[in-house]
């Protein structure tokens, strides 16, 4: 149905349990099924805090966060996490092998799904170089992989899920511009029916997004497409010129 793959914030404010003041203030937006939506804004403006309310790492202090039309608080934990493929800002790898890292938690993708995820995430070239391929050793914290390789493996992990909503928290800034571009094209093809929420630092990463939200100091200060925002949002213009 049309409600599947939607995310909506209704007047959401958020203060960390140990915090003094709101880090998000009256946030409202709607992401439709299959859309690619981006959040951009300077460091510390609240982007990670915002996406963490969708996954329920934290709960909104006031207002409502809806996934598929239902308040996220009304889902069982595993029910919500099954709907969402999430790539955190800091790629996390565990000691084990590549396959177990992709198939971690409640993920139980088969080999062909894993291989597909490896391919789309542009991990194939460096996974192939490993003597044992998918069984190659991963050290604690993924120390034997570069930052960009870790990022790509954590993208593969999210892609191996049959999620309807994907969240990429600043996932592409650890990649060089060329890899960023190739990867986003591959994602576009793979995810044409999935909803995609991208937190970004570079304008180039989000230029094609259906909707872009500009965040400043916990508030939405601009909303539109790239072209629209260049005409309507000073903060966006500043980011574009930097
Ligand atoms: P970048 O990832 O650097 O681009 O920033 P961001 O836009 O993702 O900001 P984030 O949501 O991480 O932080 C927003 C505000 O919340 C900042 O003022 C942080 O200092 C604050 N913050 C983040 N995590 C915590 C926390 O665990 N406790 C408290 N009290 N504040 C936090
Ligand atoms: Mg962040």
PDB file of N, CA and C in Angstrom, residues 77-179:
ATOM      1  N   UNK A  77      10.130  -4.052  18.911  1.00  0.00           N
ATOM      2  CA  UNK A  77      11.466  -3.605  18.525  1.00  0.00           C
ATOM      3  C   UNK A  77      11.943  -4.262  17.225  1.00  0.00           C
ATOM      4  N   UNK A  78      11.796  -5.584  17.136  1.00  0.00           N
ATOM      5  CA  UNK A  78      12.315  -6.274  15.944  1.00  0.00           C
ATOM      6  C   UNK A  78      11.453  -6.003  14.716  1.00  0.00           C
ATOM      7  N   UNK A  79      10.187  -5.677  14.967  1.00  0.00           N
ATOM      8  CA  UNK A  79       9.276  -5.365  13.861  1.00  0.00           C
ATOM      9  C   UNK A  79       9.720  -4.073  13.161  1.00  0.00           C
ATOM     10  N   UNK A  80      10.099  -3.084  13.959  1.00  0.00           N
ATOM     11  CA  UNK A  80      10.553  -1.813  13.412  1.00  0.00           C
ATOM     12  C   UNK A  80      11.918  -1.985  12.743  1.00  0.00           C
ATOM     13  N   UNK A  81      12.822  -2.710  13.404  1.00  0.00           N
ATOM     14  CA  UNK A  81      14.175  -2.816  12.856  1.00  0.00           C
ATOM     15  C   UNK A  81      14.189  -3.631  11.566  1.00  0.00           C
ATOM     16  N   UNK A  82      13.219  -4.498  11.402  1.00  0.00           N
ATOM     17  CA  UNK A  82      13.144  -5.256  10.145  1.00  0.00           C
ATOM     18  C   UNK A  82      12.762  -4.376   8.961  1.00  0.00           C
ATOM     19  N   UNK A  83      12.065  -3.307   9.231  1.00  0.00           N
ATOM     20  CA  UNK A  83      11.634  -2.412   8.150  1.00  0.00           C
ATOM     21  C   UNK A  83      12.744  -1.485   7.679  1.00  0.00           C
ATOM     22  N   UNK A  84      13.768  -1.334   8.517  1.00  0.00           N
ATOM     23  CA  UNK A  84      14.756  -0.275   8.282  1.00  0.00           C
ATOM     24  C   UNK A  84      16.151  -0.840   8.057  1.00  0.00           C
ATOM     25  N   UNK A  85      16.791  -0.416   6.985  1.00  0.00           N
ATOM     26  CA  UNK A  85      18.207  -0.691   6.766  1.00  0.00           C
ATOM     27  C   UNK A  85      18.967   0.568   7.144  1.00  0.00           C
ATOM     28  N   UNK A  86      19.791   0.468   8.173  1.00  0.00           N
ATOM     29  CA  UNK A  86      20.400   1.665   8.752  1.00  0.00           C
ATOM     30  C   UNK A  86      21.922   1.586   8.663  1.00  0.00           C
ATOM     31  N   UNK A  87      22.520   2.636   8.138  1.00  0.00           N
ATOM     32  CA  UNK A  87      23.984   2.706   8.121  1.00  0.00           C
ATOM     33  C   UNK A  87      24.392   3.880   9.002  1.00  0.00           C
ATOM     34  N   UNK A  88      25.059   3.577  10.102  1.00  0.00           N
ATOM     35  CA  UNK A  88      25.390   4.628  11.064  1.00  0.00           C
ATOM     36  C   UNK A  88      26.536   5.490  10.551  1.00  0.00           C
ATOM     37  N   UNK A  89      26.676   6.655  11.166  1.00  0.00           N
ATOM     38  CA  UNK A  89      27.689   7.611  10.725  1.00  0.00           C
ATOM     39  C   UNK A  89      29.089   7.036  10.883  1.00  0.00           C
ATOM     40  N   UNK A  90      29.287   6.272  11.958  1.00  0.00           N
ATOM     41  CA  UNK A  90      30.576   5.651  12.171  1.00  0.00           C
ATOM     42  C   UNK A  90      30.409   4.165  11.859  1.00  0.00           C
ATOM     43  N   UNK A  91      31.077   3.704  10.812  1.00  0.00           N
ATOM     44  CA  UNK A  91      30.941   2.297  10.411  1.00  0.00           C
ATOM     45  C   UNK A  91      31.435   1.394  11.528  1.00  0.00           C
ATOM     46  N   UNK A  92      30.640   0.412  11.887  1.00  0.00           N
ATOM     47  CA  UNK A  92      31.012  -0.502  12.969  1.00  0.00           C
ATOM     48  C   UNK A  92      31.202  -1.897  12.398  1.00  0.00           C
ATOM     49  N   UNK A  93      32.401  -2.446  12.545  1.00  0.00           N
ATOM     50  CA  UNK A  93      32.637  -3.837  12.173  1.00  0.00           C
ATOM     51  C   UNK A  93      33.040  -4.614  13.420  1.00  0.00           C
ATOM     52  N   UNK A  94      32.744  -5.904  13.397  1.00  0.00           N
ATOM     53  CA  UNK A  94      33.019  -6.763  14.549  1.00  0.00           C
ATOM     54  C   UNK A  94      34.066  -7.795  14.175  1.00  0.00           C
ATOM     55  N   UNK A  95      34.758  -8.346  15.169  1.00  0.00           N
ATOM     56  CA  UNK A  95      35.711  -9.396  14.833  1.00  0.00           C
ATOM     57  C   UNK A  95      34.938 -10.621  14.366  1.00  0.00           C
ATOM     58  N   UNK A  96      35.460 -11.234  13.322  1.00  0.00           N
ATOM     59  CA  UNK A  96      34.785 -12.358  12.678  1.00  0.00           C
ATOM     60  C   UNK A  96      35.235 -12.403  11.234  1.00  0.00           C
ATOM     61  N   UNK A  97      34.329 -12.720  10.327  1.00  0.00           N
ATOM     62  CA  UNK A  97      34.691 -12.619   8.915  1.00  0.00           C
ATOM     63  C   UNK A  97      33.722 -11.668   8.202  1.00  0.00           C
ATOM     64  N   UNK A  98      33.955 -11.469   6.922  1.00  0.00           N
ATOM     65  CA  UNK A  98      33.148 -10.494   6.186  1.00  0.00           C
ATOM     66  C   UNK A  98      31.683 -10.922   6.171  1.00  0.00           C
ATOM     67  N   UNK A  99      31.481 -12.213   5.915  1.00  0.00           N
ATOM     68  CA  UNK A  99      30.106 -12.704   5.835  1.00  0.00           C
ATOM     69  C   UNK A  99      29.341 -12.491   7.142  1.00  0.00           C
ATOM     70  N   UNK A 100      29.971 -12.808   8.272  1.00  0.00           N
ATOM     71  CA  UNK A 100      29.262 -12.664   9.552  1.00  0.00           C
ATOM     72  C   UNK A 100      29.026 -11.188   9.868  1.00  0.00           C
ATOM     73  N   UNK A 101      29.895 -10.320   9.355  1.00  0.00           N
ATOM     74  CA  UNK A 101      29.681  -8.893   9.562  1.00  0.00           C
ATOM     75  C   UNK A 101      28.491  -8.366   8.777  1.00  0.00           C
ATOM     76  N   UNK A 102      28.287  -8.935   7.605  1.00  0.00           N
ATOM     77  CA  UNK A 102      27.148  -8.501   6.802  1.00  0.00           C
ATOM     78  C   UNK A 102      25.861  -9.103   7.344  1.00  0.00           C
ATOM     79  N   UNK A 103      25.989 -10.320   7.819  1.00  0.00           N
ATOM     80  CA  UNK A 103      24.836 -11.060   8.301  1.00  0.00           C
ATOM     81  C   UNK A 103      24.704 -10.961   9.807  1.00  0.00           C
ATOM     82  N   UNK A 104      24.877  -9.787  10.346  1.00  0.00           N
ATOM     83  CA  UNK A 104      24.918  -9.741  11.808  1.00  0.00           C
ATOM     84  C   UNK A 104      23.533  -9.441  12.394  1.00  0.00           C
ATOM     85  N   UNK A 105      23.383  -9.685  13.666  1.00  0.00           N
ATOM     86  CA  UNK A 105      22.114  -9.416  14.331  1.00  0.00           C
ATOM     87  C   UNK A 105      21.026 -10.328  13.804  1.00  0.00           C
ATOM     88  N   UNK A 106      19.887  -9.720  13.490  1.00  0.00           N
ATOM     89  CA  UNK A 106      18.764 -10.535  13.042  1.00  0.00           C
ATOM     90  C   UNK A 106      18.743 -10.683  11.518  1.00  0.00           C
ATOM     91  N   UNK A 107      19.866 -10.344  10.890  1.00  0.00           N
ATOM     92  CA  UNK A 107      19.983 -10.486   9.441  1.00  0.00           C
ATOM     93  C   UNK A 107      20.214 -11.957   9.111  1.00  0.00           C
ATOM     94  N   UNK A 108      19.461 -12.516   8.179  1.00  0.00           N
ATOM     95  CA  UNK A 108      19.822 -13.880   7.786  1.00  0.00           C
ATOM     96  C   UNK A 108      19.756 -14.033   6.266  1.00  0.00           C
ATOM     97  N   UNK A 109      20.482 -13.153   5.603  1.00  0.00           N
ATOM     98  CA  UNK A 109      20.512 -13.156   4.145  1.00  0.00           C
ATOM     99  C   UNK A 109      21.264 -14.387   3.634  1.00  0.00           C
ATOM    100  N   UNK A 110      20.805 -14.926   2.490  1.00  0.00           N
ATOM    101  CA  UNK A 110      21.539 -16.046   1.905  1.00  0.00           C
ATOM    102  C   UNK A 110      22.715 -15.520   1.080  1.00  0.00           C
ATOM    103  N   UNK A 111      23.540 -16.464   0.620  1.00  0.00           N
ATOM    104  CA  UNK A 111      24.775 -16.087  -0.065  1.00  0.00           C
ATOM    105  C   UNK A 111      24.514 -15.179  -1.267  1.00  0.00           C
ATOM    106  N   UNK A 112      23.468 -15.451  -2.015  1.00  0.00           N
ATOM    107  CA  UNK A 112      23.268 -14.637  -3.217  1.00  0.00           C
ATOM    108  C   UNK A 112      22.885 -13.206  -2.839  1.00  0.00           C
ATOM    109  N   UNK A 113      22.121 -13.044  -1.769  1.00  0.00           N
ATOM    110  CA  UNK A 113      21.785 -11.693  -1.293  1.00  0.00           C
ATOM    111  C   UNK A 113      23.041 -10.979  -0.794  1.00  0.00           C
ATOM    112  N   UNK A 114      23.906 -11.732  -0.133  1.00  0.00           N
ATOM    113  CA  UNK A 114      25.147 -11.136   0.379  1.00  0.00           C
ATOM    114  C   UNK A 114      26.037 -10.698  -0.784  1.00  0.00           C
ATOM    115  N   UNK A 115      26.151 -11.573  -1.780  1.00  0.00           N
ATOM    116  CA  UNK A 115      27.004 -11.233  -2.921  1.00  0.00           C
ATOM    117  C   UNK A 115      26.469 -10.022  -3.673  1.00  0.00           C
ATOM    118  N   UNK A 116      25.162  -9.938  -3.773  1.00  0.00           N
ATOM    119  CA  UNK A 116      24.541  -8.791  -4.424  1.00  0.00           C
ATOM    120  C   UNK A 116      24.838  -7.501  -3.639  1.00  0.00           C
ATOM    121  N   UNK A 117      24.713  -7.610  -2.328  1.00  0.00           N
ATOM    122  CA  UNK A 117      24.968  -6.444  -1.467  1.00  0.00           C
ATOM    123  C   UNK A 117      26.433  -6.012  -1.577  1.00  0.00           C
ATOM    124  N   UNK A 118      27.328  -6.988  -1.645  1.00  0.00           N
ATOM    125  CA  UNK A 118      28.759  -6.694  -1.804  1.00  0.00           C
ATOM    126  C   UNK A 118      29.000  -5.961  -3.125  1.00  0.00           C
ATOM    127  N   UNK A 119      28.307  -6.420  -4.146  1.00  0.00           N
ATOM    128  CA  UNK A 119      28.493  -5.828  -5.462  1.00  0.00           C
ATOM    129  C   UNK A 119      27.947  -4.390  -5.511  1.00  0.00           C
ATOM    130  N   UNK A 120      26.724  -4.192  -5.055  1.00  0.00           N
ATOM    131  CA  UNK A 120      26.117  -2.855  -5.114  1.00  0.00           C
ATOM    132  C   UNK A 120      26.887  -1.852  -4.250  1.00  0.00           C
ATOM    133  N   UNK A 121      27.375  -2.313  -3.115  1.00  0.00           N
ATOM    134  CA  UNK A 121      28.087  -1.404  -2.208  1.00  0.00           C
ATOM    135  C   UNK A 121      29.511  -1.101  -2.674  1.00  0.00           C
ATOM    136  N   UNK A 122      29.872  -1.607  -3.837  1.00  0.00           N
ATOM    137  CA  UNK A 122      31.219  -1.387  -4.397  1.00  0.00           C
ATOM    138  C   UNK A 122      32.307  -1.967  -3.497  1.00  0.00           C
ATOM    139  N   UNK A 123      31.976  -3.083  -2.841  1.00  0.00           N
ATOM    140  CA  UNK A 123      32.961  -3.745  -1.980  1.00  0.00           C
ATOM    141  C   UNK A 123      33.676  -4.873  -2.709  1.00  0.00           C
ATOM    142  N   UNK A 124      33.164  -5.224  -3.883  1.00  0.00           N
ATOM    143  CA  UNK A 124      33.656  -6.415  -4.574  1.00  0.00           C
ATOM    144  C   UNK A 124      35.167  -6.374  -4.807  1.00  0.00           C
ATOM    145  N   UNK A 125      35.645  -5.229  -5.291  1.00  0.00           N
ATOM    146  CA  UNK A 125      37.072  -5.146  -5.652  1.00  0.00           C
ATOM    147  C   UNK A 125      37.984  -5.484  -4.474  1.00  0.00           C
ATOM    148  N   UNK A 126      37.691  -4.963  -3.279  1.00  0.00           N
ATOM    149  CA  UNK A 126      38.610  -5.266  -2.177  1.00  0.00           C
ATOM    150  C   UNK A 126      38.273  -6.581  -1.476  1.00  0.00           C
ATOM    151  N   UNK A 127      37.034  -7.032  -1.565  1.00  0.00           N
ATOM    152  CA  UNK A 127      36.710  -8.350  -0.989  1.00  0.00           C
ATOM    153  C   UNK A 127      37.395  -9.445  -1.811  1.00  0.00           C
ATOM    154  N   UNK A 128      37.397  -9.251  -3.139  1.00  0.00           N
ATOM    155  CA  UNK A 128      38.036 -10.238  -4.021  1.00  0.00           C
ATOM    156  C   UNK A 128      39.534 -10.351  -3.757  1.00  0.00           C
ATOM    157  N   UNK A 129      40.150  -9.235  -3.367  1.00  0.00           N
ATOM    158  CA  UNK A 129      41.587  -9.242  -3.092  1.00  0.00           C
ATOM    159  C   UNK A 129      41.930 -10.034  -1.841  1.00  0.00           C
ATOM    160  N   UNK A 130      40.961 -10.241  -0.966  1.00  0.00           N
ATOM    161  CA  UNK A 130      41.196 -11.010   0.253  1.00  0.00           C
ATOM    162  C   UNK A 130      41.339 -12.489  -0.125  1.00  0.00           C
ATOM    163  N   UNK A 131      42.321 -13.140   0.485  1.00  0.00           N
ATOM    164  CA  UNK A 131      42.589 -14.541   0.141  1.00  0.00           C
ATOM    165  C   UNK A 131      41.328 -15.399   0.317  1.00  0.00           C
ATOM    166  N   UNK A 132      40.602 -15.172   1.393  1.00  0.00           N
ATOM    167  CA  UNK A 132      39.467 -16.043   1.682  1.00  0.00           C
ATOM    168  C   UNK A 132      38.110 -15.448   1.292  1.00  0.00           C
ATOM    169  N   UNK A 133      38.129 -14.407   0.508  1.00  0.00           N
ATOM    170  CA  UNK A 133      36.875 -13.815   0.045  1.00  0.00           C
ATOM    171  C   UNK A 133      35.955 -13.443   1.188  1.00  0.00           C
ATOM    172  N   UNK A 134      34.730 -13.939   1.138  1.00  0.00           N
ATOM    173  CA  UNK A 134      33.734 -13.604   2.166  1.00  0.00           C
ATOM    174  C   UNK A 134      34.120 -14.107   3.553  1.00  0.00           C
ATOM    175  N   UNK A 135      35.023 -15.105   3.579  1.00  0.00           N
ATOM    176  CA  UNK A 135      35.449 -15.628   4.881  1.00  0.00           C
ATOM    177  C   UNK A 135      36.708 -14.940   5.399  1.00  0.00           C
ATOM    178  N   UNK A 136      37.109 -13.884   4.717  1.00  0.00           N
ATOM    179  CA  UNK A 136      38.307 -13.160   5.153  1.00  0.00           C
ATOM    180  C   UNK A 136      38.118 -12.610   6.566  1.00  0.00           C
ATOM    181  N   UNK A 137      39.193 -12.650   7.322  1.00  0.00           N
ATOM    182  CA  UNK A 137      39.158 -12.232   8.722  1.00  0.00           C
ATOM    183  C   UNK A 137      38.888 -10.728   8.852  1.00  0.00           C
ATOM    184  N   UNK A 138      38.025 -10.380   9.785  1.00  0.00           N
ATOM    185  CA  UNK A 138      37.819  -8.983  10.155  1.00  0.00           C
ATOM    186  C   UNK A 138      38.274  -8.834  11.599  1.00  0.00           C
ATOM    187  N   UNK A 139      39.232  -7.937  11.811  1.00  0.00           N
ATOM    188  CA  UNK A 139      39.743  -7.720  13.167  1.00  0.00           C
ATOM    189  C   UNK A 139      38.740  -6.881  13.964  1.00  0.00           C
ATOM    190  N   UNK A 140      38.865  -6.924  15.273  1.00  0.00           N
ATOM    191  CA  UNK A 140      38.008  -6.125  16.151  1.00  0.00           C
ATOM    192  C   UNK A 140      37.950  -4.670  15.677  1.00  0.00           C
ATOM    193  N   UNK A 141      36.747  -4.150  15.499  1.00  0.00           N
ATOM    194  CA  UNK A 141      36.595  -2.775  15.029  1.00  0.00           C
ATOM    195  C   UNK A 141      36.922  -2.595  13.560  1.00  0.00           C
ATOM    196  N   UNK A 142      37.226  -3.702  12.877  1.00  0.00           N
ATOM    197  CA  UNK A 142      37.527  -3.611  11.443  1.00  0.00           C
ATOM    198  C   UNK A 142      38.846  -2.917  11.147  1.00  0.00           C
ATOM    199  N   UNK A 143      39.798  -3.040  12.099  1.00  0.00           N
ATOM    200  CA  UNK A 143      41.055  -2.297  11.972  1.00  0.00           C
ATOM    201  C   UNK A 143      41.864  -2.638  10.732  1.00  0.00           C
ATOM    202  N   UNK A 144      41.630  -3.833  10.169  1.00  0.00           N
ATOM    203  CA  UNK A 144      42.382  -4.193   8.955  1.00  0.00           C
ATOM    204  C   UNK A 144      41.701  -3.712   7.675  1.00  0.00           C
ATOM    205  N   UNK A 145      40.720  -2.802   7.817  1.00  0.00           N
ATOM    206  CA  UNK A 145      40.089  -2.201   6.635  1.00  0.00           C
ATOM    207  C   UNK A 145      40.171  -0.682   6.729  1.00  0.00           C
ATOM    208  N   UNK A 146      40.182  -0.041   5.577  1.00  0.00           N
ATOM    209  CA  UNK A 146      40.237   1.426   5.573  1.00  0.00           C
ATOM    210  C   UNK A 146      38.856   1.995   5.936  1.00  0.00           C
ATOM    211  N   UNK A 147      38.823   3.270   6.223  1.00  0.00           N
ATOM    212  CA  UNK A 147      37.554   3.916   6.570  1.00  0.00           C
ATOM    213  C   UNK A 147      36.498   3.752   5.483  1.00  0.00           C
ATOM    214  N   UNK A 148      36.913   3.966   4.236  1.00  0.00           N
ATOM    215  CA  UNK A 148      35.978   3.846   3.114  1.00  0.00           C
ATOM    216  C   UNK A 148      35.527   2.409   2.894  1.00  0.00           C
ATOM    217  N   UNK A 149      36.444   1.454   3.119  1.00  0.00           N
ATOM    218  CA  UNK A 149      36.070   0.031   2.993  1.00  0.00           C
ATOM    219  C   UNK A 149      35.082  -0.363   4.080  1.00  0.00           C
ATOM    220  N   UNK A 150      35.328   0.111   5.288  1.00  0.00           N
ATOM    221  CA  UNK A 150      34.393  -0.168   6.393  1.00  0.00           C
ATOM    222  C   UNK A 150      33.019   0.404   6.074  1.00  0.00           C
ATOM    223  N   UNK A 151      33.004   1.630   5.535  1.00  0.00           N
ATOM    224  CA  UNK A 151      31.732   2.253   5.186  1.00  0.00           C
ATOM    225  C   UNK A 151      30.988   1.407   4.167  1.00  0.00           C
ATOM    226  N   UNK A 152      31.721   0.912   3.150  1.00  0.00           N
ATOM    227  CA  UNK A 152      31.075   0.134   2.099  1.00  0.00           C
ATOM    228  C   UNK A 152      30.542  -1.196   2.638  1.00  0.00           C
ATOM    229  N   UNK A 153      31.285  -1.805   3.573  1.00  0.00           N
ATOM    230  CA  UNK A 153      30.792  -3.062   4.161  1.00  0.00           C
ATOM    231  C   UNK A 153      29.554  -2.799   5.026  1.00  0.00           C
ATOM    232  N   UNK A 154      29.511  -1.657   5.675  1.00  0.00           N
ATOM    233  CA  UNK A 154      28.308  -1.412   6.475  1.00  0.00           C
ATOM    234  C   UNK A 154      27.117  -1.050   5.586  1.00  0.00           C
ATOM    235  N   UNK A 155      27.391  -0.516   4.405  1.00  0.00           N
ATOM    236  CA  UNK A 155      26.313  -0.337   3.424  1.00  0.00           C
ATOM    237  C   UNK A 155      25.816  -1.709   2.965  1.00  0.00           C
ATOM    238  N   UNK A 156      26.756  -2.612   2.693  1.00  0.00           N
ATOM    239  CA  UNK A 156      26.385  -3.974   2.269  1.00  0.00           C
ATOM    240  C   UNK A 156      25.512  -4.640   3.324  1.00  0.00           C
ATOM    241  N   UNK A 157      25.854  -4.414   4.580  1.00  0.00           N
ATOM    242  CA  UNK A 157      25.068  -5.006   5.673  1.00  0.00           C
ATOM    243  C   UNK A 157      23.618  -4.519   5.621  1.00  0.00           C
ATOM    244  N   UNK A 158      23.444  -3.221   5.408  1.00  0.00           N
ATOM    245  CA  UNK A 158      22.079  -2.675   5.335  1.00  0.00           C
ATOM    246  C   UNK A 158      21.352  -3.197   4.105  1.00  0.00           C
ATOM    247  N   UNK A 159      22.075  -3.292   2.981  1.00  0.00           N
ATOM    248  CA  UNK A 159      21.436  -3.722   1.735  1.00  0.00           C
ATOM    249  C   UNK A 159      21.006  -5.183   1.770  1.00  0.00           C
ATOM    250  N   UNK A 160      21.689  -5.979   2.583  1.00  0.00           N
ATOM    251  CA  UNK A 160      21.370  -7.407   2.647  1.00  0.00           C
ATOM    252  C   UNK A 160      20.026  -7.644   3.335  1.00  0.00           C
ATOM    253  N   UNK A 161      19.503  -6.625   3.982  1.00  0.00           N
ATOM    254  CA  UNK A 161      18.184  -6.749   4.608  1.00  0.00           C
ATOM    255  C   UNK A 161      17.103  -6.496   3.568  1.00  0.00           C
ATOM    256  N   UNK A 162      15.944  -7.061   3.827  1.00  0.00           N
ATOM    257  CA  UNK A 162      14.815  -6.762   2.931  1.00  0.00           C
ATOM    258  C   UNK A 162      14.052  -5.572   3.487  1.00  0.00           C
ATOM    259  N   UNK A 163      14.749  -4.463   3.651  1.00  0.00           N
ATOM    260  CA  UNK A 163      14.126  -3.306   4.279  1.00  0.00           C
ATOM    261  C   UNK A 163      13.317  -2.506   3.265  1.00  0.00           C
ATOM    262  N   UNK A 164      12.381  -1.722   3.756  1.00  0.00           N
ATOM    263  CA  UNK A 164      11.631  -0.824   2.869  1.00  0.00           C
ATOM    264  C   UNK A 164      12.107   0.621   3.007  1.00  0.00           C
ATOM    265  N   UNK A 165      12.817   0.886   4.113  1.00  0.00           N
ATOM    266  CA  UNK A 165      13.347   2.228   4.348  1.00  0.00           C
ATOM    267  C   UNK A 165      14.846   2.108   4.629  1.00  0.00           C
ATOM    268  N   UNK A 166      15.639   2.866   3.907  1.00  0.00           N
ATOM    269  CA  UNK A 166      17.077   2.865   4.161  1.00  0.00           C
ATOM    270  C   UNK A 166      17.502   4.230   4.682  1.00  0.00           C
ATOM    271  N   UNK A 167      18.358   4.208   5.692  1.00  0.00           N
ATOM    272  CA  UNK A 167      18.867   5.448   6.277  1.00  0.00           C
ATOM    273  C   UNK A 167      20.388   5.432   6.183  1.00  0.00           C
ATOM    274  N   UNK A 168      20.940   6.453   5.559  1.00  0.00           N
ATOM    275  CA  UNK A 168      22.392   6.564   5.440  1.00  0.00           C
ATOM    276  C   UNK A 168      22.836   7.818   6.176  1.00  0.00           C
ATOM    277  N   UNK A 169      23.424   7.635   7.338  1.00  0.00           N
ATOM    278  CA  UNK A 169      23.847   8.801   8.124  1.00  0.00           C
ATOM    279  C   UNK A 169      25.271   9.184   7.747  1.00  0.00           C
ATOM    280  N   UNK A 170      25.379  10.138   6.854  1.00  0.00           N
ATOM    281  CA  UNK A 170      26.686  10.677   6.468  1.00  0.00           C
ATOM    282  C   UNK A 170      27.614   9.574   5.960  1.00  0.00           C
ATOM    283  N   UNK A 171      27.021   8.651   5.244  1.00  0.00           N
ATOM    284  CA  UNK A 171      27.726   7.442   4.833  1.00  0.00           C
ATOM    285  C   UNK A 171      28.693   7.704   3.691  1.00  0.00           C
ATOM    286  N   UNK A 172      28.402   8.704   2.904  1.00  0.00           N
ATOM    287  CA  UNK A 172      29.148   8.848   1.664  1.00  0.00           C
ATOM    288  C   UNK A 172      30.344   9.786   1.766  1.00  0.00           C
ATOM    289  N   UNK A 173      30.427  10.529   2.870  1.00  0.00           N
ATOM    290  CA  UNK A 173      31.533  11.486   2.972  1.00  0.00           C
ATOM    291  C   UNK A 173      32.872  10.798   3.255  1.00  0.00           C
ATOM    292  N   UNK A 174      32.831   9.526   3.708  1.00  0.00           N
ATOM    293  CA  UNK A 174      34.092   8.803   3.925  1.00  0.00           C
ATOM    294  C   UNK A 174      34.630   8.232   2.609  1.00  0.00           C
ATOM    295  N   UNK A 175      33.871   8.421   1.530  1.00  0.00           N
ATOM    296  CA  UNK A 175      34.272   7.865   0.245  1.00  0.00           C
ATOM    297  C   UNK A 175      34.802   8.976  -0.655  1.00  0.00           C
ATOM    298  N   UNK A 176      35.710   8.614  -1.543  1.00  0.00           N
ATOM    299  CA  UNK A 176      36.148   9.614  -2.515  1.00  0.00           C
ATOM    300  C   UNK A 176      34.985   9.923  -3.458  1.00  0.00           C
ATOM    301  N   UNK A 177      35.078  11.052  -4.125  1.00  0.00           N
ATOM    302  CA  UNK A 177      33.944  11.543  -4.892  1.00  0.00           C
ATOM    303  C   UNK A 177      33.500  10.557  -5.971  1.00  0.00           C
ATOM    304  N   UNK A 178      34.472   9.882  -6.601  1.00  0.00           N
ATOM    305  CA  UNK A 178      34.144   8.959  -7.686  1.00  0.00           C
ATOM    306  C   UNK A 178      33.390   7.734  -7.155  1.00  0.00           C
ATOM    307  N   UNK A 179      33.882   7.168  -6.070  1.00  0.00           N
ATOM    308  CA  UNK A 179      33.203   6.013  -5.467  1.00  0.00           C
ATOM    309  C   UNK A 179      31.813   6.411  -4.993  1.00  0.00           C
TER     310      UNK A 179
END
